[in-house]
Coordinates of C-alpha atoms and ligand atoms in Angstrom, one line a residue:
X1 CA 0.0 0.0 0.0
X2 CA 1.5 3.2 -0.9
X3 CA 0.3 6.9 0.4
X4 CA 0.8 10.3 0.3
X5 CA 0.9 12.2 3.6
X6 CA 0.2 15.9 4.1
X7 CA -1.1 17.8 5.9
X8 CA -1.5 21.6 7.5
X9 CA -2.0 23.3 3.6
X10 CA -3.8 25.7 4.9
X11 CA -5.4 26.7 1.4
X12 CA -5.9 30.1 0.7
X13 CA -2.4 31.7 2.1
X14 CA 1.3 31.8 1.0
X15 CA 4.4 31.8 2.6
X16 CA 4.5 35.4 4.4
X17 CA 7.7 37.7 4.8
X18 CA 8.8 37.4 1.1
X19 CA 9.2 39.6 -1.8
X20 CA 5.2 39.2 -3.7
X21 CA 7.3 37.8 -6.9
X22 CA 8.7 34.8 -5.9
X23 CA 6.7 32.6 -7.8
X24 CA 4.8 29.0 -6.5
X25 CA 4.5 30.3 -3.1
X26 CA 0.9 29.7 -2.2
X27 CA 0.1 26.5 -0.5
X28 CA -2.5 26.1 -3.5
X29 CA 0.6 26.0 -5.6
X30 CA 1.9 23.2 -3.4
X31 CA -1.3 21.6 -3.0
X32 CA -0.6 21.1 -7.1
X33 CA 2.9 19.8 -6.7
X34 CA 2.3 17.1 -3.8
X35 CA -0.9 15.9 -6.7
X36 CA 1.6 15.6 -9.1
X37 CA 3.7 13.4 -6.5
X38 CA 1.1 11.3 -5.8
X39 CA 0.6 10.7 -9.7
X40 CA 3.8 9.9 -10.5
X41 CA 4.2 7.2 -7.7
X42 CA 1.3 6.2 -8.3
X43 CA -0.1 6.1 -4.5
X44 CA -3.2 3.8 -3.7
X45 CA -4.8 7.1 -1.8
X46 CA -3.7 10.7 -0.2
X47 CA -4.3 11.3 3.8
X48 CA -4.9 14.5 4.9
X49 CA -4.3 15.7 8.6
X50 CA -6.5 18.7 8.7
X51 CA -6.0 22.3 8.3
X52 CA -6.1 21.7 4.5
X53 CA -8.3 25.2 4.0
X54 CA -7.3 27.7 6.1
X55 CA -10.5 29.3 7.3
X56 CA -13.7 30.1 6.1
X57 CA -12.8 33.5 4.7
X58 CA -10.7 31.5 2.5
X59 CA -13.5 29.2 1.1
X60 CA -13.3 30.6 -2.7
X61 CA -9.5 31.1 -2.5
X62 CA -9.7 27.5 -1.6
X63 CA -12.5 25.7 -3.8
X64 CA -10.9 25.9 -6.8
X65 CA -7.4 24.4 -6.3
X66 CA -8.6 21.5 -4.3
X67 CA -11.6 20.8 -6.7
X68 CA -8.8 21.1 -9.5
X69 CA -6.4 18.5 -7.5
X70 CA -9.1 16.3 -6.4
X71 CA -10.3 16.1 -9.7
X72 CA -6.5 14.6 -10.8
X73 CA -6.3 12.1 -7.8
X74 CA -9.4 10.8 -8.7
X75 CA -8.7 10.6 -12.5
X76 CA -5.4 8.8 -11.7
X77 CA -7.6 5.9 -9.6
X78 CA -6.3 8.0 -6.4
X79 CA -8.3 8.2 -3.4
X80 CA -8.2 11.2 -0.8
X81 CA -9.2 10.8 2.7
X82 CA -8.7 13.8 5.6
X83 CA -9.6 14.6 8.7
X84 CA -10.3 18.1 9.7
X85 CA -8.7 20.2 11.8
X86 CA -9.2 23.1 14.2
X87 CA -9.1 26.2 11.4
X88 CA -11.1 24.1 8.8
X89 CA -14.0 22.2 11.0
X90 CA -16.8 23.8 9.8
X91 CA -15.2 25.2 6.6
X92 CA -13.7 21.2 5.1
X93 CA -17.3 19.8 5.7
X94 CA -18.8 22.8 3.6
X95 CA -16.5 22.5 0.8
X96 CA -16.9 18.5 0.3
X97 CA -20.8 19.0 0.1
X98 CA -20.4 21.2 -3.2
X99 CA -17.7 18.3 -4.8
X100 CA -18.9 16.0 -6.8
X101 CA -19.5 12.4 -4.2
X102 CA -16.5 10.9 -3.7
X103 CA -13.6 13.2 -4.5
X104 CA -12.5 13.7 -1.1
X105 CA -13.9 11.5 2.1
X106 CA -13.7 13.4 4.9
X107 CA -13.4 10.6 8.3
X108 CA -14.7 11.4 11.8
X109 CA -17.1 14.4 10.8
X110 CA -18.6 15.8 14.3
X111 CA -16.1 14.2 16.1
X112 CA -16.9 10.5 16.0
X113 CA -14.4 7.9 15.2
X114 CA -15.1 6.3 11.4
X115 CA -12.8 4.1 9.7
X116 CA -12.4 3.2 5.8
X117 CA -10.9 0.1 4.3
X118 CA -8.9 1.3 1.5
X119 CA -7.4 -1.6 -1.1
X120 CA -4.2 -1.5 -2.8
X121 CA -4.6 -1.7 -6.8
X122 CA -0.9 -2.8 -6.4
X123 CA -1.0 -6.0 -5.2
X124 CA -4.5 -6.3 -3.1
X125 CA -3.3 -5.3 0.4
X126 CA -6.2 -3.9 2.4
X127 CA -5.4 -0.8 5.0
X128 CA -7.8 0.3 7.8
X129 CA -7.7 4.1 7.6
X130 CA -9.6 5.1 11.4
X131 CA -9.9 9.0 11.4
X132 CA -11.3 11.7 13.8
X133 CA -12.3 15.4 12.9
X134 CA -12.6 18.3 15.0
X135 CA -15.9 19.4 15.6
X136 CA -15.3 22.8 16.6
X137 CA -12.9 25.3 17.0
X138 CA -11.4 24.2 20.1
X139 CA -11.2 20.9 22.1
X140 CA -9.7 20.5 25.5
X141 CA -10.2 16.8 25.9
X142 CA -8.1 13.6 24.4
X143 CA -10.0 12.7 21.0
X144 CA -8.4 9.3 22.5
X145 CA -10.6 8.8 25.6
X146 CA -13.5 7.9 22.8
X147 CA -10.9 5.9 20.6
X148 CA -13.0 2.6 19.5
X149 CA -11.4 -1.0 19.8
X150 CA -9.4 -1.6 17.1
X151 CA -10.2 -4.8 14.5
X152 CA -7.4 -7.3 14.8
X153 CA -8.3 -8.7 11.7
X154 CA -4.9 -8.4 10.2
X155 CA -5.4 -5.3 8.6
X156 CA -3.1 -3.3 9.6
X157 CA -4.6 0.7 10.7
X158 CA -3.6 4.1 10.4
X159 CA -4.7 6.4 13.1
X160 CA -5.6 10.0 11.1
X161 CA -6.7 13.1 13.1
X162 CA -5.6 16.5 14.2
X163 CA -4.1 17.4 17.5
X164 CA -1.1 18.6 19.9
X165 CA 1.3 16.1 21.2
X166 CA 2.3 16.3 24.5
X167 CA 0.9 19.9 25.4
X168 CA -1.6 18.8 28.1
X169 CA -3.2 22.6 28.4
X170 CA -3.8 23.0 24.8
X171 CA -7.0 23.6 23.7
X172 CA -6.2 22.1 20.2
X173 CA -7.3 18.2 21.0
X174 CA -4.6 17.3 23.6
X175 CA -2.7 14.1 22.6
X176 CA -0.4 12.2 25.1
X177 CA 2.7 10.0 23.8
X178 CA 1.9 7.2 26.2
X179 CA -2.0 6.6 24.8
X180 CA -1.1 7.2 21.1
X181 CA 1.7 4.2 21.9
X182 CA -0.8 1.9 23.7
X183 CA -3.3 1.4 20.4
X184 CA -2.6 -1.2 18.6
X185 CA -2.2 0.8 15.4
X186 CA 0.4 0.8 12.6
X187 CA 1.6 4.6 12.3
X188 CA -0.6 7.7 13.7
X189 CA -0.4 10.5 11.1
X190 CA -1.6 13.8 13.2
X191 CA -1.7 17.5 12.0
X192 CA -1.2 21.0 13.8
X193 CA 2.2 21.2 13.8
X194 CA 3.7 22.5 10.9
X195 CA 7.2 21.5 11.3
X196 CA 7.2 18.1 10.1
X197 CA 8.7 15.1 11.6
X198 CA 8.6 11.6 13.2
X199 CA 8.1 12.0 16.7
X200 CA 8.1 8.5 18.1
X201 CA 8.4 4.9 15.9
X202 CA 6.9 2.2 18.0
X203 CA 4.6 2.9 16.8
X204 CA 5.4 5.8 14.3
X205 CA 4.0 9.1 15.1
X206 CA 4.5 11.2 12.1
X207 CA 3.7 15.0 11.4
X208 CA 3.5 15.4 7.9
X209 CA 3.7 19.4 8.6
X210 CA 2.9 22.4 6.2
X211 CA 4.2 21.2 2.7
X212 CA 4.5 25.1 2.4
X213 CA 6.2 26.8 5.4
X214 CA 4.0 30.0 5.9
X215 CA 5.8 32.3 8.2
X216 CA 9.4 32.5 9.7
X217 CA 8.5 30.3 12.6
X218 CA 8.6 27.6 10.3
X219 CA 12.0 26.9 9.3
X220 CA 13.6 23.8 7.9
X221 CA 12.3 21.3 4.6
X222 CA 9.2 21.0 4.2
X223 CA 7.7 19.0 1.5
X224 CA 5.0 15.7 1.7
X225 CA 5.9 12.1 2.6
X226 CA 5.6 9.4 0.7
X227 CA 4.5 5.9 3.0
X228 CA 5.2 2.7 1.9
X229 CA 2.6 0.5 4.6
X230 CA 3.1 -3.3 4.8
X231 CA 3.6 -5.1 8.0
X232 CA 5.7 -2.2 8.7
X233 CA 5.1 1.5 7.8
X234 CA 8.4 3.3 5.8
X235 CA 8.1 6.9 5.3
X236 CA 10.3 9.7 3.4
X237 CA 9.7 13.2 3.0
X238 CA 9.6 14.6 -0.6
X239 CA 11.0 18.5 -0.2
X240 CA 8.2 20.3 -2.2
X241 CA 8.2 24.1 -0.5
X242 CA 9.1 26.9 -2.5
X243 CA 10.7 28.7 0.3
X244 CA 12.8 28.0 3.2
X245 CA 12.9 29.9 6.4
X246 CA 16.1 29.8 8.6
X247 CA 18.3 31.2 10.8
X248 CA 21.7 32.7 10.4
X249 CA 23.9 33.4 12.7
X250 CA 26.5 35.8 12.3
X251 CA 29.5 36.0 15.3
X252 CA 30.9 39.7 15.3
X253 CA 33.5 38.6 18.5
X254 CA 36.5 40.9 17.8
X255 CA 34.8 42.6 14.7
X256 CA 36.0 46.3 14.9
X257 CA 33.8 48.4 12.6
X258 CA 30.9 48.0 10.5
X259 CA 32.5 47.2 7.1
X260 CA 34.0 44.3 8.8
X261 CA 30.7 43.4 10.0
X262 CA 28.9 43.6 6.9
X263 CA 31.4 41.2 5.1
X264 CA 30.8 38.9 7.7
X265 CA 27.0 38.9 6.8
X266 CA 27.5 38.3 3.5
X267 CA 30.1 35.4 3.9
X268 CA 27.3 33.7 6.1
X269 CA 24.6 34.3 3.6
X270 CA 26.3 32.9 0.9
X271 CA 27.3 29.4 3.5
X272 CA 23.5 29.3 4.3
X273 CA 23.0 29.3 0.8
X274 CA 25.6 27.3 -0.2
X275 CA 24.3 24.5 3.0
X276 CA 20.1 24.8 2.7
X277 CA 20.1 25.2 -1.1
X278 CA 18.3 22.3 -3.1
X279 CA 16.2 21.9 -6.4
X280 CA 12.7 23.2 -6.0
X281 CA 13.4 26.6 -4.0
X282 CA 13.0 29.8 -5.2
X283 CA 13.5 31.5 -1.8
X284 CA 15.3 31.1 1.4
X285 CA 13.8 33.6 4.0
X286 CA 17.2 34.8 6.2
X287 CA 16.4 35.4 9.9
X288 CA 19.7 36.9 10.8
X289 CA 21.1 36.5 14.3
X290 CA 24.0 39.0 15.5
X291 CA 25.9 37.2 18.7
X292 CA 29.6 37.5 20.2
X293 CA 31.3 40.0 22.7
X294 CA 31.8 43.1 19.9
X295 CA 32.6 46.5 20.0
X296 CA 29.8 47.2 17.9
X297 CA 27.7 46.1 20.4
X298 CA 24.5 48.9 20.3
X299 CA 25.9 50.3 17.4
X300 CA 24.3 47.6 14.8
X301 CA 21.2 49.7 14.5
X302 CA 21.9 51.2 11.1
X303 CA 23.6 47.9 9.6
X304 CA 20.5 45.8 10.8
X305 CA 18.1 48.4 8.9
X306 CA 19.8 48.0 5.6
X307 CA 19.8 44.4 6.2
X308 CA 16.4 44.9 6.3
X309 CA 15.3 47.4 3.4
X310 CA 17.9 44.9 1.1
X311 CA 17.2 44.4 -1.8
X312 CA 16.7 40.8 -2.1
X313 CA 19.7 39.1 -3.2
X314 CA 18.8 37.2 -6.2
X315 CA 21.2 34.2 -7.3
X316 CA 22.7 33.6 -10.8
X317 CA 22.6 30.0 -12.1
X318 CA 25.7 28.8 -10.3
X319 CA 24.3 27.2 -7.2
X320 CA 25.3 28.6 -4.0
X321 CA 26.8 32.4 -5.3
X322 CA 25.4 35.7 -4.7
X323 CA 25.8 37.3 -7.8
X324 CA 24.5 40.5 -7.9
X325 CA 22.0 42.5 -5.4
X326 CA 18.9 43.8 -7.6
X327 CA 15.6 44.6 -7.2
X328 CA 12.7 42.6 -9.1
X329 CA 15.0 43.2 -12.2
X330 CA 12.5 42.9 -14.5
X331 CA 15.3 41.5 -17.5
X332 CA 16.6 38.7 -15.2
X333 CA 14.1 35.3 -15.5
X334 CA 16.1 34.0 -12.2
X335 CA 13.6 33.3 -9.5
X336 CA 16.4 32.0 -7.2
X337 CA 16.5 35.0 -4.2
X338 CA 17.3 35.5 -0.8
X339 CA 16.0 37.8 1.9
X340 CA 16.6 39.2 5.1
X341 CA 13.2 39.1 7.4
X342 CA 14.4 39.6 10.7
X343 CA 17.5 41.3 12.0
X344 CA 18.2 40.3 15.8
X345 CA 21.2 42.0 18.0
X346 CA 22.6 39.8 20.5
X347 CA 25.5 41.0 20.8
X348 CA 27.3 41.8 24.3
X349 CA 29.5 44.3 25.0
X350 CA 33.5 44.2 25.1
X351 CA 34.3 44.4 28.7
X352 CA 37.5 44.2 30.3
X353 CA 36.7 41.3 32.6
X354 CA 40.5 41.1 34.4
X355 CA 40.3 44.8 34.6
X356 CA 36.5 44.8 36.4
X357 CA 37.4 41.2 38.6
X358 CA 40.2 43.2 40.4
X359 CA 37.2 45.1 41.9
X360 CA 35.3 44.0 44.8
X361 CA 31.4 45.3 44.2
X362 CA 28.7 43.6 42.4
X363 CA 30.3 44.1 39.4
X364 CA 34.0 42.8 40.3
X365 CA 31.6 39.9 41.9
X366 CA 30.3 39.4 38.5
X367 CA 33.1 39.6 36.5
X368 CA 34.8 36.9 38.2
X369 CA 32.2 34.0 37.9
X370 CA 31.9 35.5 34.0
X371 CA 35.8 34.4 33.8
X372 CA 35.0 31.0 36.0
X373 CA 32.2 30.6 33.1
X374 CA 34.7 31.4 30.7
X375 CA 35.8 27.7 30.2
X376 CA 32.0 26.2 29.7
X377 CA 31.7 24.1 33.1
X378 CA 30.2 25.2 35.9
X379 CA 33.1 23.7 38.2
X380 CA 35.3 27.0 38.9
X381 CA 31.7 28.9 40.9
X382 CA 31.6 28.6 44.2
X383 CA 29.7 25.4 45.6
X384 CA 26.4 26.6 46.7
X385 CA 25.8 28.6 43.4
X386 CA 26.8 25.3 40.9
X387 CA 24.7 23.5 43.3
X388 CA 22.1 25.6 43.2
X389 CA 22.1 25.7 39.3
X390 CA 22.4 21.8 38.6
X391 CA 18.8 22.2 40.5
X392 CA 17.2 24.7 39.2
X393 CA 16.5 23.2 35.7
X394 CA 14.6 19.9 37.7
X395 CA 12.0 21.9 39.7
X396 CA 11.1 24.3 36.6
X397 CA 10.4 21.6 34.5
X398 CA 8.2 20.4 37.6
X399 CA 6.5 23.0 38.9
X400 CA 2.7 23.1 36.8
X401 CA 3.0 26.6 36.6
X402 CA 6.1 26.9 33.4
X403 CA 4.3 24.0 31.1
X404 CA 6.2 25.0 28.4
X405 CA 9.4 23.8 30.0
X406 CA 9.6 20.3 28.9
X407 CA 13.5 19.6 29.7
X408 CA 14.6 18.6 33.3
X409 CA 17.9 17.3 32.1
X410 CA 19.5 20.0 30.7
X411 CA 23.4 19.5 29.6
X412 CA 25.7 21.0 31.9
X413 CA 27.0 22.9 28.6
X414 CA 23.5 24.4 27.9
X415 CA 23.6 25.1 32.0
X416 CA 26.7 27.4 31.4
X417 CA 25.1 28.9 28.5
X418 CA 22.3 30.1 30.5
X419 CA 24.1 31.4 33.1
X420 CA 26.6 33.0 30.9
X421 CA 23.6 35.1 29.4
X422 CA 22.0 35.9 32.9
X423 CA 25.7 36.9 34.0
X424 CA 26.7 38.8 31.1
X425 CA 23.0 41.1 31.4
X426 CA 23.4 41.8 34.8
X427 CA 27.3 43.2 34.4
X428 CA 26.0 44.7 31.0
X429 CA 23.0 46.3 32.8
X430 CA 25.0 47.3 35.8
X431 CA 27.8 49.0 33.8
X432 CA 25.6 51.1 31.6
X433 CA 23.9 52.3 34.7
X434 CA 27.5 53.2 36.1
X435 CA 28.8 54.5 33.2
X436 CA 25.2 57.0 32.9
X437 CA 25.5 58.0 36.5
X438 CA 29.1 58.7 35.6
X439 CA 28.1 61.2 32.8
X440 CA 25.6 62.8 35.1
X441 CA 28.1 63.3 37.7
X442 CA 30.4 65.0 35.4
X443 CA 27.8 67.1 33.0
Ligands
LIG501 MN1 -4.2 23.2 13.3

């Protein structure tokens, strides 16, 4: 039995943050592109996690497209099944009523269990298919709790339905790892999250994520997957996004002036480029990330807003070079670009640490556990402080009120990395208050 996953399309929008030109950037456009996957390998049926149309305002932006790609699957001997999810529950049910019967099956309507026995035109293999949709905007309790018993008629069955993994507070149908690993079910493909992923394997939890990333918060490849489901269920994701969101990080440590600085930028465009490029993108969406102790520290300001108001970068045929820096040249076919979306500073000051640890205040105090930190191990602070650390990260992740916090093991080098930070903004904040009392005094 072979499938196409996806899920998350959220028809109707397009990647955001990115010059209107790009091309293929809607997730309509993708939508196309994972049809013409399923085609070409010849899958037995598409599964759909919810969130295919983005909301009802989207319903027309959305009709066409899917009636277009349904139309396809179905001509191809293809069969599409979803569930849906929290931003299409009313709008998914809608749409299938005005499609001709059969072009898309939509499992679990009002939030009842329903299951579909799909056959392989392959080589006869059957596949329960046991999905739930959301029935309204928001759902607090475990779709699980009303999971029904599962056939063991040696079929094997693929959980489908929409939800958030682990999150026990989230209103968006609250799924635990431990109940999705005690049913007795193949794979579970959910939806939600649109950074795709396997998130457990016995048995497989997959998120097929957005095949389209939509906004910066979705970096990484993105793309659909294609399952292969026998006695065991093989997966690959097929990169099919037009655009890639990620993050660069640019160290200005020891960087003296602003020229210097902005060749720096550039060389670590170009390596991003040179490490995330791949056939299929037309964009990668920069998120750039100033860090290191720098004398330009506060003074990035002007270099960060022409990183912003750039032009985008747009890349000649050789893979991986920054050719020229135009704007929307309207003589130039190439739709291979890059852009800056976000500038970040964080940068620290250039302190003198052996000059401030001679002194004996708060910040001489600070200045010498900075230098103990200096060597990433907590073992040159004083006792009670490294003790008190090595704790900390246990009860956080245990007290009910920080959910979010799922780590209580955190590495002691990410322990040194925290208290670095905290150290380094308390002797940054305590100088600059110094040094402005120190101008008051003498104005
Ligand atoms: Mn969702």
């Amino acid at each position: 039995m072979r499938l196409l996953i996806t899920g998350d399309l959220h028809l109707g929008r397009r990647s955001t943050r990115i010059p209107d030109r790009i091309p293929d950037a809607s997730s309509a456009a993708v939508w196309a592109r994972a049809v013409d996957v399923a085609i070409a390998h010849e899958v037995d049926a598409v599964l759909i996690s919810g969130d295919l149309v983005d909301q009802d305002n989207r319903y027309f932006e959305a009709l066409g497209p899917l009636e277009l790609g349904l139309r396809r699957l179905r001509s191809a001997g293809i069969r599409a099944l979803a569930v849906a999810g929290n931003h299409d529950h009313a709008t998914l049910p809608a749409l299938v009523a005005t499609l001709p019967t059969d072009a898309l099956t939509v499992l679990g309507a009002g939030g009842r269990w329903e299951q579909v026995t799909l056959t392989s035109r392959h080589d006869h293999s059957r596949l329960h298919v046991l999905g739930w949709s959301f029935p309204s905007r928001t759902v607090r309790e475990s779709p699980l709790t009303s999971l029904p018993r599962i056939a063991n008629d040696g079929v094997p069955t693929i959980g489908l339905l929409h939800g958030d993994l682990d999150v026990p507070t989230s209103v968006y149908a609250p799924l635990a790892s431990s109940e999705l690993a005690r049913a007795p079910v193949c794979a579970w493909v959910l939806g939600h999250i649109h950074a795709g992923g396997l998130r457990a394997h016995a048995p497989p939890v997959l998120y097929p994520g957005s095949p389209q990333p939509l906004d910066p918060g979705e970096p990484g490849v993105h793309g659909v997957w294609l399952a292969d489901v026998a006695d065991t269920f093989h997966t690959r994701l097929v990169p099919l996004a037009s655009v890639q969101y990620c993050t660069v990080t640019v160290d200005l440590a020891g960087c003296a002036d602003l020229e210097s600085a902005r060749t720096r930028v550039v060389r670590a465009l170009r390596d991003a480029v040179a490490r995330e490029w791949r056939e299929g993108l037309h964009h990668l969406a920069v998120r750039v990330h100033f860090t290191g102790r720098s004398a330009l520290h506060g003074r990035l300001d002007a270099l960060a807003q022409q990183l912003r108001d750039a032009p985008t970068l747009w890349l000649d045929d050789e893979p991986g070079e920054i050719v020229r820096a135009i704007v929307f040249d309207e003589r130039t076919d190439s739709v291979q670009s890059v852009g800056v979306t976000h500038v970040h500073d964080a940068t620290t000051p250039d302190h003198d640490l052996d000059a401030l640890a001679s002194g004996t205040d708060a910040i001489g105090v600070l200045a010498q556990l900075r230098r103990a930190l200096q060597h990433g191990s907590l073992d040159a602070l004083p006792p009670s402080l490294r003790d008190t650390l090595r704790r900390v990260p246990g009860e956080v992740a245990g007290a009910r009120v920080f959910t979010g916090v799922a780590d209580a093991a955190l590495s002691e080098e990410a322990l040194v990395e925290v208290a670095r930070a905290q150290v380094d903004r308390l002797l940054d904040a305590l100088l600059a208050q110094r040094d402005s009392i120190g101008r008051e005094r003498t104005s």
